[in-house]
């Protein structure tokens, strides 16, 4: 079966393409922009990838080898409802779907049980921790994780596996397409207002997801938010349990994520708790989660208030009061959504540089909040320490100044082409 992946360089589509290739499907694809990840995919045997997404190129591919299934990301029709690739497959009767439907086909074809990691924050780290643990336990595993890891590809298919570990995203209600064998809920805070206009709708989606899961592990305070009670199916954990700090990982959020994974391995698989904690203490981390770019400079994909608070807690745990932040908001729409919470987020940093937000999937009716606009949303305590900035030589020199002075520079970056994260890797 020939599967064509549109947006194959993305964090959701790319790993799935790797899984499909390794599972025996013929794979090709396209992306709007070239990237190092596309080059990586070619080294993994996915050679038929082209830059630019046109009907003409798609027709060439289809003529050479008929496409059986066109898989696209949720962002594609949102970015352009008349996208030329979508128009072509619709006009030519080619099966087309988002990634969730195709993944369900793989699960069925290969008789895999899904271990789903869902939640507003911590999904990627927790998914990677599950994969790390299973690999160290020598349990065959197939998976898809939305970040680069040092102990495997972003996606892998193991023909001996019975489990498929999946970072199960709530955006565009993607996670409601699955009926997991087991679910781990990392934390629930209202997000994606373009999909869920109210907190109640967001919570209801998680309620429905838990209904669809055979069993689940969730923090007690999130269970309360959803109006649910613990049961044989819904196992609740206390996020204030002092035993969480028996883990040696830096950052409370990392210790909580690891505790969730350890408890899942213990309660769902019968693994001794001490054994899995020792394994998780050696978790090597993953790309763009407190990732060291250079001495004293870290990149982190924290973009919701909960994630930002977690990244800041980790930074202060490591560096004390000497934390400098470069902030790139992910989406102008989200900055409007979280502007009340932005007020006090950066009260305790030593210095804050605010650069323009990373724009994607925006509401054209919303005015773009500039760095100065975001600075004006901050508390009186934070404002004197904040300044507007751009990705230029001045910011580079400021970062160098801070690292030379012994400060830790935490860069909260959206990622992607033209982002702070990309700039950091180029300049440092």
Short mmCIF file of C-alpha atoms in Angstrom, two decimals:
data_model
loop_
_atom_site.label_atom_id
_atom_site.label_comp_id
_atom_site.label_asym_id
_atom_site.label_seq_id
_atom_site.Cartn_x
_atom_site.Cartn_y
_atom_site.Cartn_z
CA UNK A 1 0.00 0.00 0.00
CA UNK A 2 1.41 3.39 -1.03
CA UNK A 3 0.94 6.06 1.65
CA UNK A 4 1.64 9.71 0.86
CA UNK A 5 2.30 11.97 3.85
CA UNK A 6 1.66 15.69 3.40
CA UNK A 7 3.70 17.72 5.89
CA UNK A 8 6.10 14.81 6.38
CA UNK A 9 8.60 17.05 8.19
CA UNK A 10 6.16 17.76 11.04
CA UNK A 11 6.45 16.40 14.58
CA UNK A 12 3.21 14.42 14.21
CA UNK A 13 3.37 13.27 10.59
CA UNK A 14 7.11 12.51 10.33
CA UNK A 15 7.29 9.87 13.08
CA UNK A 16 4.15 8.20 11.70
CA UNK A 17 5.80 8.04 8.27
CA UNK A 18 8.80 6.29 9.87
CA UNK A 19 6.48 3.79 11.56
CA UNK A 20 4.67 3.14 8.28
CA UNK A 21 7.94 2.60 6.39
CA UNK A 22 9.25 0.16 8.98
CA UNK A 23 5.87 -1.62 9.10
CA UNK A 24 6.14 -2.42 5.38
CA UNK A 25 4.11 0.30 3.70
CA UNK A 26 5.49 2.20 0.72
CA UNK A 27 6.00 5.80 1.82
CA UNK A 28 6.41 9.13 0.03
CA UNK A 29 5.59 12.70 1.00
CA UNK A 30 5.99 16.44 0.78
CA UNK A 31 6.64 19.42 2.99
CA UNK A 32 6.42 23.17 2.49
CA UNK A 33 10.00 23.70 3.71
CA UNK A 34 13.26 21.81 3.75
CA UNK A 35 14.66 20.82 7.15
CA UNK A 36 17.27 18.67 8.83
CA UNK A 37 14.49 16.26 9.75
CA UNK A 38 13.65 15.67 6.09
CA UNK A 39 17.28 14.80 5.49
CA UNK A 40 17.07 12.40 8.43
CA UNK A 41 14.00 10.72 6.91
CA UNK A 42 15.89 10.11 3.68
CA UNK A 43 18.61 8.31 5.64
CA UNK A 44 15.87 6.06 7.03
CA UNK A 45 14.84 4.92 3.56
CA UNK A 46 12.10 7.46 2.78
CA UNK A 47 13.73 8.83 -0.35
CA UNK A 48 10.69 10.09 -2.26
CA UNK A 49 10.22 13.45 -0.49
CA UNK A 50 9.83 16.76 -2.29
CA UNK A 51 9.78 20.36 -1.12
CA UNK A 52 6.74 22.37 -2.12
CA UNK A 53 3.17 21.12 -2.06
CA UNK A 54 1.58 21.36 -5.49
CA UNK A 55 -1.05 19.39 -7.38
CA UNK A 56 1.40 18.99 -10.26
CA UNK A 57 4.04 17.22 -8.18
CA UNK A 58 1.42 15.06 -6.50
CA UNK A 59 0.13 14.06 -9.95
CA UNK A 60 3.69 13.04 -10.94
CA UNK A 61 4.02 10.82 -7.88
CA UNK A 62 0.58 9.30 -8.45
CA UNK A 63 1.34 8.60 -12.11
CA UNK A 64 4.60 6.84 -11.23
CA UNK A 65 3.12 4.79 -8.38
CA UNK A 66 -0.62 5.16 -7.60
CA UNK A 67 -1.25 6.63 -4.15
CA UNK A 68 -3.57 4.49 -2.02
CA UNK A 69 -3.87 6.83 0.96
CA UNK A 70 -3.14 10.53 1.40
CA UNK A 71 -2.40 11.39 5.06
CA UNK A 72 -2.34 15.01 6.16
CA UNK A 73 -1.96 17.03 9.36
CA UNK A 74 -4.79 18.86 11.09
CA UNK A 75 -3.09 22.13 10.18
CA UNK A 76 -3.35 21.59 6.42
CA UNK A 77 -7.05 22.38 5.84
CA UNK A 78 -6.94 25.03 8.56
CA UNK A 79 -4.08 26.81 6.84
CA UNK A 80 -5.68 26.52 3.40
CA UNK A 81 -9.11 24.86 2.91
CA UNK A 82 -8.37 24.87 -0.84
CA UNK A 83 -4.90 23.40 -0.50
CA UNK A 84 -3.79 22.11 -3.95
CA UNK A 85 -2.83 18.66 -2.66
CA UNK A 86 -6.18 18.20 -0.94
CA UNK A 87 -7.99 19.42 -4.05
CA UNK A 88 -6.07 16.94 -6.22
CA UNK A 89 -6.79 13.87 -4.08
CA UNK A 90 -10.46 14.81 -3.80
CA UNK A 91 -10.76 15.28 -7.54
CA UNK A 92 -9.03 11.97 -8.25
CA UNK A 93 -10.80 9.77 -5.74
CA UNK A 94 -7.73 9.09 -3.59
CA UNK A 95 -8.51 8.09 0.00
CA UNK A 96 -7.55 10.98 2.29
CA UNK A 97 -7.59 11.35 6.07
CA UNK A 98 -5.82 12.90 9.01
CA UNK A 99 -3.13 10.83 10.69
CA UNK A 100 -5.44 9.35 13.34
CA UNK A 101 -7.43 7.21 10.88
CA UNK A 102 -4.27 5.81 9.30
CA UNK A 103 -2.71 5.08 12.67
CA UNK A 104 -5.80 3.13 13.67
CA UNK A 105 -5.31 1.09 10.49
CA UNK A 106 -1.73 0.26 11.54
CA UNK A 107 -2.93 -0.72 15.02
CA UNK A 108 -5.50 -3.06 13.46
CA UNK A 109 -3.18 -4.51 10.80
CA UNK A 110 -0.36 -5.18 13.26
CA UNK A 111 -2.58 -6.13 16.24
CA UNK A 112 -1.06 -3.49 18.51
CA UNK A 113 -2.46 -2.17 21.79
CA UNK A 114 -2.16 1.60 22.27
CA UNK A 115 -0.60 3.12 25.36
CA UNK A 116 -1.74 6.73 25.00
CA UNK A 117 -0.12 9.70 26.72
CA UNK A 118 -2.51 12.66 26.80
CA UNK A 119 -2.75 15.97 28.65
CA UNK A 120 -2.24 19.68 28.25
CA UNK A 121 1.44 19.58 29.15
CA UNK A 122 4.19 16.99 29.56
CA UNK A 123 2.97 14.66 26.80
CA UNK A 124 6.20 14.51 24.82
CA UNK A 125 8.48 14.04 27.82
CA UNK A 126 6.20 11.41 29.35
CA UNK A 127 5.87 9.52 26.06
CA UNK A 128 9.65 9.50 25.70
CA UNK A 129 9.99 8.25 29.28
CA UNK A 130 7.62 5.34 28.59
CA UNK A 131 9.63 4.40 25.49
CA UNK A 132 12.93 4.70 27.41
CA UNK A 133 11.63 2.51 30.22
CA UNK A 134 10.31 -0.23 27.92
CA UNK A 135 13.54 -0.28 25.93
CA UNK A 136 15.60 -0.62 29.11
CA UNK A 137 13.29 -3.42 30.27
CA UNK A 138 13.87 -5.15 26.90
CA UNK A 139 10.15 -5.08 26.15
CA UNK A 140 9.58 -4.70 22.37
CA UNK A 141 7.80 -1.43 21.65
CA UNK A 142 6.53 0.55 18.68
CA UNK A 143 5.90 4.24 19.19
CA UNK A 144 5.55 7.81 17.94
CA UNK A 145 6.94 10.72 19.97
CA UNK A 146 6.92 14.38 18.94
CA UNK A 147 10.59 15.22 19.57
CA UNK A 148 14.05 13.91 18.77
CA UNK A 149 15.40 11.42 21.28
CA UNK A 150 18.91 10.00 21.69
CA UNK A 151 17.80 6.39 22.18
CA UNK A 152 15.80 5.87 18.97
CA UNK A 153 13.98 7.56 16.14
CA UNK A 154 10.98 9.83 16.64
CA UNK A 155 8.92 6.91 15.38
CA UNK A 156 9.70 3.19 15.34
CA UNK A 157 7.92 -0.05 14.49
CA UNK A 158 9.15 -3.26 16.10
CA UNK A 159 7.53 -6.36 14.52
CA UNK A 160 7.87 -8.17 17.88
CA UNK A 161 5.94 -5.49 19.78
CA UNK A 162 2.45 -5.77 21.19
CA UNK A 163 2.34 -2.16 22.43
CA UNK A 164 2.23 1.11 20.55
CA UNK A 165 3.13 4.13 22.70
CA UNK A 166 1.60 7.32 21.31
CA UNK A 167 1.72 10.99 22.17
CA UNK A 168 -2.02 11.51 21.93
CA UNK A 169 -2.75 15.17 21.20
CA UNK A 170 -6.06 16.84 22.05
CA UNK A 171 -5.64 19.48 19.31
CA UNK A 172 -8.40 19.13 16.70
CA UNK A 173 -9.85 16.42 18.99
CA UNK A 174 -7.26 13.99 17.57
CA UNK A 175 -7.18 11.85 20.72
CA UNK A 176 -10.89 11.08 20.49
CA UNK A 177 -10.16 8.90 17.45
CA UNK A 178 -8.59 6.20 19.64
CA UNK A 179 -9.65 3.60 22.17
CA UNK A 180 -6.45 3.06 24.16
CA UNK A 181 -5.54 -0.09 26.04
CA UNK A 182 -4.07 2.23 28.69
CA UNK A 183 -3.96 6.02 29.05
CA UNK A 184 -1.64 8.25 31.07
CA UNK A 185 -2.99 11.77 31.69
CA UNK A 186 -0.15 14.18 32.40
CA UNK A 187 -2.20 17.19 33.52
CA UNK A 188 -5.25 19.13 32.38
CA UNK A 189 -5.43 22.91 31.87
CA UNK A 190 -7.69 24.61 29.34
CA UNK A 191 -5.91 25.14 26.01
CA UNK A 192 -6.63 25.41 22.26
CA UNK A 193 -9.52 27.88 22.50
CA UNK A 194 -9.86 27.73 18.70
CA UNK A 195 -10.97 24.09 19.10
CA UNK A 196 -12.57 24.26 22.56
CA UNK A 197 -14.28 27.66 23.04
CA UNK A 198 -14.95 26.97 26.72
CA UNK A 199 -13.22 25.25 29.61
CA UNK A 200 -16.24 22.96 29.92
CA UNK A 201 -15.82 21.72 26.33
CA UNK A 202 -12.13 21.06 26.91
CA UNK A 203 -12.83 19.08 30.07
CA UNK A 204 -15.62 17.16 28.34
CA UNK A 205 -13.19 16.03 25.64
CA UNK A 206 -10.92 14.51 28.30
CA UNK A 207 -13.97 12.99 29.99
CA UNK A 208 -14.88 11.33 26.67
CA UNK A 209 -11.29 10.19 26.12
CA UNK A 210 -11.21 8.47 29.51
CA UNK A 211 -14.54 6.79 28.71
CA UNK A 212 -12.92 5.36 25.57
CA UNK A 213 -9.84 4.08 27.40
CA UNK A 214 -9.77 0.60 28.95
CA UNK A 215 -7.85 1.92 31.96
CA UNK A 216 -6.16 5.16 32.89
CA UNK A 217 -3.80 6.78 35.35
CA UNK A 218 -4.54 10.41 36.25
CA UNK A 219 -3.68 12.97 38.93
CA UNK A 220 -6.34 13.31 41.62
CA UNK A 221 -6.78 17.07 41.09
CA UNK A 222 -7.47 16.48 37.36
CA UNK A 223 -10.02 13.81 38.22
CA UNK A 224 -11.78 16.40 40.39
CA UNK A 225 -11.76 18.92 37.50
CA UNK A 226 -13.57 16.37 35.34
CA UNK A 227 -16.11 15.57 38.06
CA UNK A 228 -14.99 11.94 38.23
CA UNK A 229 -14.07 9.57 41.06
CA UNK A 230 -11.36 6.91 41.25
CA UNK A 231 -12.40 3.41 40.21
CA UNK A 232 -10.91 0.11 39.06
CA UNK A 233 -10.61 1.74 35.65
CA UNK A 234 -9.50 5.22 36.75
CA UNK A 235 -6.51 5.12 39.07
CA UNK A 236 -5.70 8.43 40.78
CA UNK A 237 -2.32 9.73 41.94
CA UNK A 238 -1.51 12.54 44.39
CA UNK A 239 0.73 15.14 42.70
CA UNK A 240 1.92 16.22 46.17
CA UNK A 241 3.04 12.72 47.18
CA UNK A 242 6.48 13.21 48.81
CA UNK A 243 7.61 9.93 47.22
CA UNK A 244 7.75 11.79 43.88
CA UNK A 245 10.98 13.36 45.11
CA UNK A 246 12.54 9.92 45.43
CA UNK A 247 13.29 10.49 41.75
CA UNK A 248 16.55 12.32 41.11
CA UNK A 249 15.59 14.08 37.87
CA UNK A 250 15.95 17.87 37.75
CA UNK A 251 12.65 19.77 37.74
CA UNK A 252 9.45 18.95 39.60
CA UNK A 253 7.54 18.54 36.32
CA UNK A 254 10.05 15.92 35.17
CA UNK A 255 9.81 14.08 38.47
CA UNK A 256 6.00 14.12 38.26
CA UNK A 257 6.07 12.84 34.67
CA UNK A 258 8.47 10.07 35.68
CA UNK A 259 6.32 9.18 38.71
CA UNK A 260 3.30 8.81 36.43
CA UNK A 261 5.28 6.44 34.20
CA UNK A 262 6.68 4.49 37.15
CA UNK A 263 3.21 4.01 38.64
CA UNK A 264 1.82 2.91 35.26
CA UNK A 265 4.58 0.31 34.89
CA UNK A 266 3.91 -0.90 38.42
CA UNK A 267 0.11 -0.95 38.37
CA UNK A 268 -0.49 -1.99 34.73
CA UNK A 269 2.53 -4.24 34.09
CA UNK A 270 3.52 -5.47 37.55
CA UNK A 271 7.03 -4.04 37.34
CA UNK A 272 8.72 -3.44 40.73
CA UNK A 273 8.51 0.26 41.59
CA UNK A 274 12.12 0.53 42.83
CA UNK A 275 13.40 -1.02 39.60
CA UNK A 276 11.55 1.34 37.28
CA UNK A 277 12.46 4.40 39.37
CA UNK A 278 16.14 3.49 39.03
CA UNK A 279 15.73 3.20 35.27
CA UNK A 280 13.85 6.50 35.00
CA UNK A 281 16.51 8.28 37.04
CA UNK A 282 18.82 7.69 34.07
CA UNK A 283 16.37 9.13 31.51
CA UNK A 284 18.61 11.10 29.10
CA UNK A 285 16.06 13.77 28.16
CA UNK A 286 14.93 14.83 24.70
CA UNK A 287 15.22 17.64 22.23
CA UNK A 288 13.83 21.07 23.11
CA UNK A 289 12.90 20.18 26.67
CA UNK A 290 15.54 21.92 28.83
CA UNK A 291 17.94 21.08 25.99
CA UNK A 292 21.40 22.59 26.34
CA UNK A 293 22.33 24.46 23.17
CA UNK A 294 25.61 25.83 24.52
CA UNK A 295 27.14 26.39 27.96
CA UNK A 296 24.50 28.20 30.04
CA UNK A 297 21.94 28.36 27.17
CA UNK A 298 18.85 26.12 27.13
CA UNK A 299 15.95 25.77 24.70
CA UNK A 300 12.52 24.69 25.94
CA UNK A 301 9.22 24.27 24.11
CA UNK A 302 7.19 25.63 27.03
CA UNK A 303 4.32 27.73 25.66
CA UNK A 304 1.32 27.38 27.98
CA UNK A 305 1.34 28.92 31.48
CA UNK A 306 1.62 25.50 33.11
CA UNK A 307 4.55 24.51 30.92
CA UNK A 308 6.26 27.86 31.44
CA UNK A 309 5.91 27.59 35.22
CA UNK A 310 7.39 24.10 35.05
CA UNK A 311 10.35 25.21 32.93
CA UNK A 312 11.01 28.15 35.24
CA UNK A 313 10.85 25.94 38.34
CA UNK A 314 13.44 23.64 36.78
CA UNK A 315 15.66 26.59 35.82
CA UNK A 316 15.51 28.08 39.33
CA UNK A 317 16.16 24.65 40.85
CA UNK A 318 19.36 24.43 38.78
CA UNK A 319 20.47 28.09 38.71
CA UNK A 320 18.90 29.74 41.74
CA UNK A 321 18.18 33.43 41.18
CA UNK A 322 20.43 33.70 38.11
CA UNK A 323 17.77 32.87 35.53
CA UNK A 324 17.46 35.00 32.39
CA UNK A 325 14.58 34.29 29.99
CA UNK A 326 14.15 34.90 26.27
CA UNK A 327 10.43 34.54 25.55
CA UNK A 328 8.93 33.71 22.15
CA UNK A 329 5.19 33.13 22.41
CA UNK A 330 3.70 30.32 20.35
CA UNK A 331 0.82 31.88 18.39
CA UNK A 332 -0.56 35.39 18.74
CA UNK A 333 -3.96 33.85 19.44
CA UNK A 334 -2.56 32.03 22.46
CA UNK A 335 -0.98 35.26 23.79
CA UNK A 336 -4.45 36.83 23.82
CA UNK A 337 -5.83 33.69 25.50
CA UNK A 338 -3.20 33.62 28.29
CA UNK A 339 -2.58 37.35 28.73
CA UNK A 340 -4.02 37.44 32.25
CA UNK A 341 -1.70 34.60 33.33
CA UNK A 342 1.33 36.21 31.69
CA UNK A 343 1.16 38.98 34.28
CA UNK A 344 3.06 37.20 37.04
CA UNK A 345 4.80 34.36 35.19
CA UNK A 346 8.15 36.14 35.01
CA UNK A 347 8.16 37.95 38.37
CA UNK A 348 11.17 36.04 39.69
CA UNK A 349 13.50 36.04 36.69
CA UNK A 350 16.64 38.17 36.67
CA UNK A 351 16.08 39.56 33.16
CA UNK A 352 13.45 38.98 30.47
CA UNK A 353 13.80 39.54 26.72
CA UNK A 354 10.54 39.38 24.76
CA UNK A 355 10.75 38.73 21.02
CA UNK A 356 7.86 38.64 18.49
CA UNK A 357 5.55 35.65 18.81
CA UNK A 358 5.83 32.75 16.41
CA UNK A 359 2.80 33.02 14.11
CA UNK A 360 0.82 30.05 12.78
CA UNK A 361 -2.90 29.19 12.49
CA UNK A 362 -3.83 32.73 13.60
CA UNK A 363 -7.19 34.44 13.92
CA UNK A 364 -6.97 37.42 11.52
CA UNK A 365 -9.49 39.36 13.63
CA UNK A 366 -7.10 39.54 16.58
CA UNK A 367 -4.54 42.38 16.67
CA UNK A 368 -0.97 41.12 16.84
CA UNK A 369 0.50 41.62 20.30
CA UNK A 370 3.99 43.09 19.92
CA UNK A 371 6.82 42.49 22.42
CA UNK A 372 6.01 45.92 23.92
CA UNK A 373 2.33 44.94 24.21
CA UNK A 374 3.28 41.76 26.06
CA UNK A 375 5.66 43.71 28.32
CA UNK A 376 2.79 46.03 29.24
CA UNK A 377 0.75 43.01 30.36
CA UNK A 378 3.35 42.14 33.00
CA UNK A 379 3.24 42.97 36.69
CA UNK A 380 4.97 46.01 38.13
CA UNK A 381 7.56 43.64 39.53
CA UNK A 382 8.39 42.11 36.14
CA UNK A 383 8.21 45.18 33.88
CA UNK A 384 11.50 46.81 35.00
CA UNK A 385 13.35 43.58 34.18
CA UNK A 386 11.74 43.16 30.75
CA UNK A 387 12.75 44.53 27.38
CA UNK A 388 11.66 44.03 23.78
CA UNK A 389 14.11 42.28 21.49
CA UNK A 390 14.61 40.76 18.06
CA UNK A 391 16.60 37.84 16.71
CA UNK A 392 19.65 39.94 15.93
CA UNK A 393 23.25 40.62 16.95
CA UNK A 394 22.16 42.72 19.92
CA UNK A 395 20.25 39.80 21.45
CA UNK A 396 23.19 37.51 20.69
CA UNK A 397 25.56 39.83 22.54
CA UNK A 398 23.16 40.12 25.49
CA UNK A 399 22.97 36.33 25.78
CA UNK A 400 26.76 36.11 25.66
CA UNK A 401 26.99 38.77 28.37
CA UNK A 402 24.67 36.84 30.66
CA UNK A 403 26.39 33.48 30.20
CA UNK A 404 29.79 35.11 30.80
CA UNK A 405 28.40 36.52 34.06
CA UNK A 406 27.34 33.03 35.16
CA UNK A 407 23.63 33.38 34.41
CA UNK A 408 21.51 30.56 32.96
CA UNK A 409 19.62 31.68 29.85
CA UNK A 410 16.32 29.83 29.37
CA UNK A 411 14.92 30.35 25.87
CA UNK A 412 11.20 29.60 25.68
CA UNK A 413 10.89 28.92 21.98
CA UNK A 414 8.05 27.91 19.68
CA UNK A 415 10.31 26.05 17.27
CA UNK A 416 10.01 25.64 13.52
CA UNK A 417 11.40 27.58 10.60
CA UNK A 418 12.44 31.09 11.56
CA UNK A 419 11.99 30.47 15.29
CA UNK A 420 14.10 31.38 18.29
CA UNK A 421 15.10 27.72 18.60
CA UNK A 422 16.40 27.62 15.02
CA UNK A 423 18.25 30.94 15.53
CA UNK A 424 19.90 29.64 18.72
CA UNK A 425 21.21 26.54 16.98
CA UNK A 426 22.61 28.64 14.14
CA UNK A 427 24.21 31.35 16.29
CA UNK A 428 25.45 29.29 19.25
#
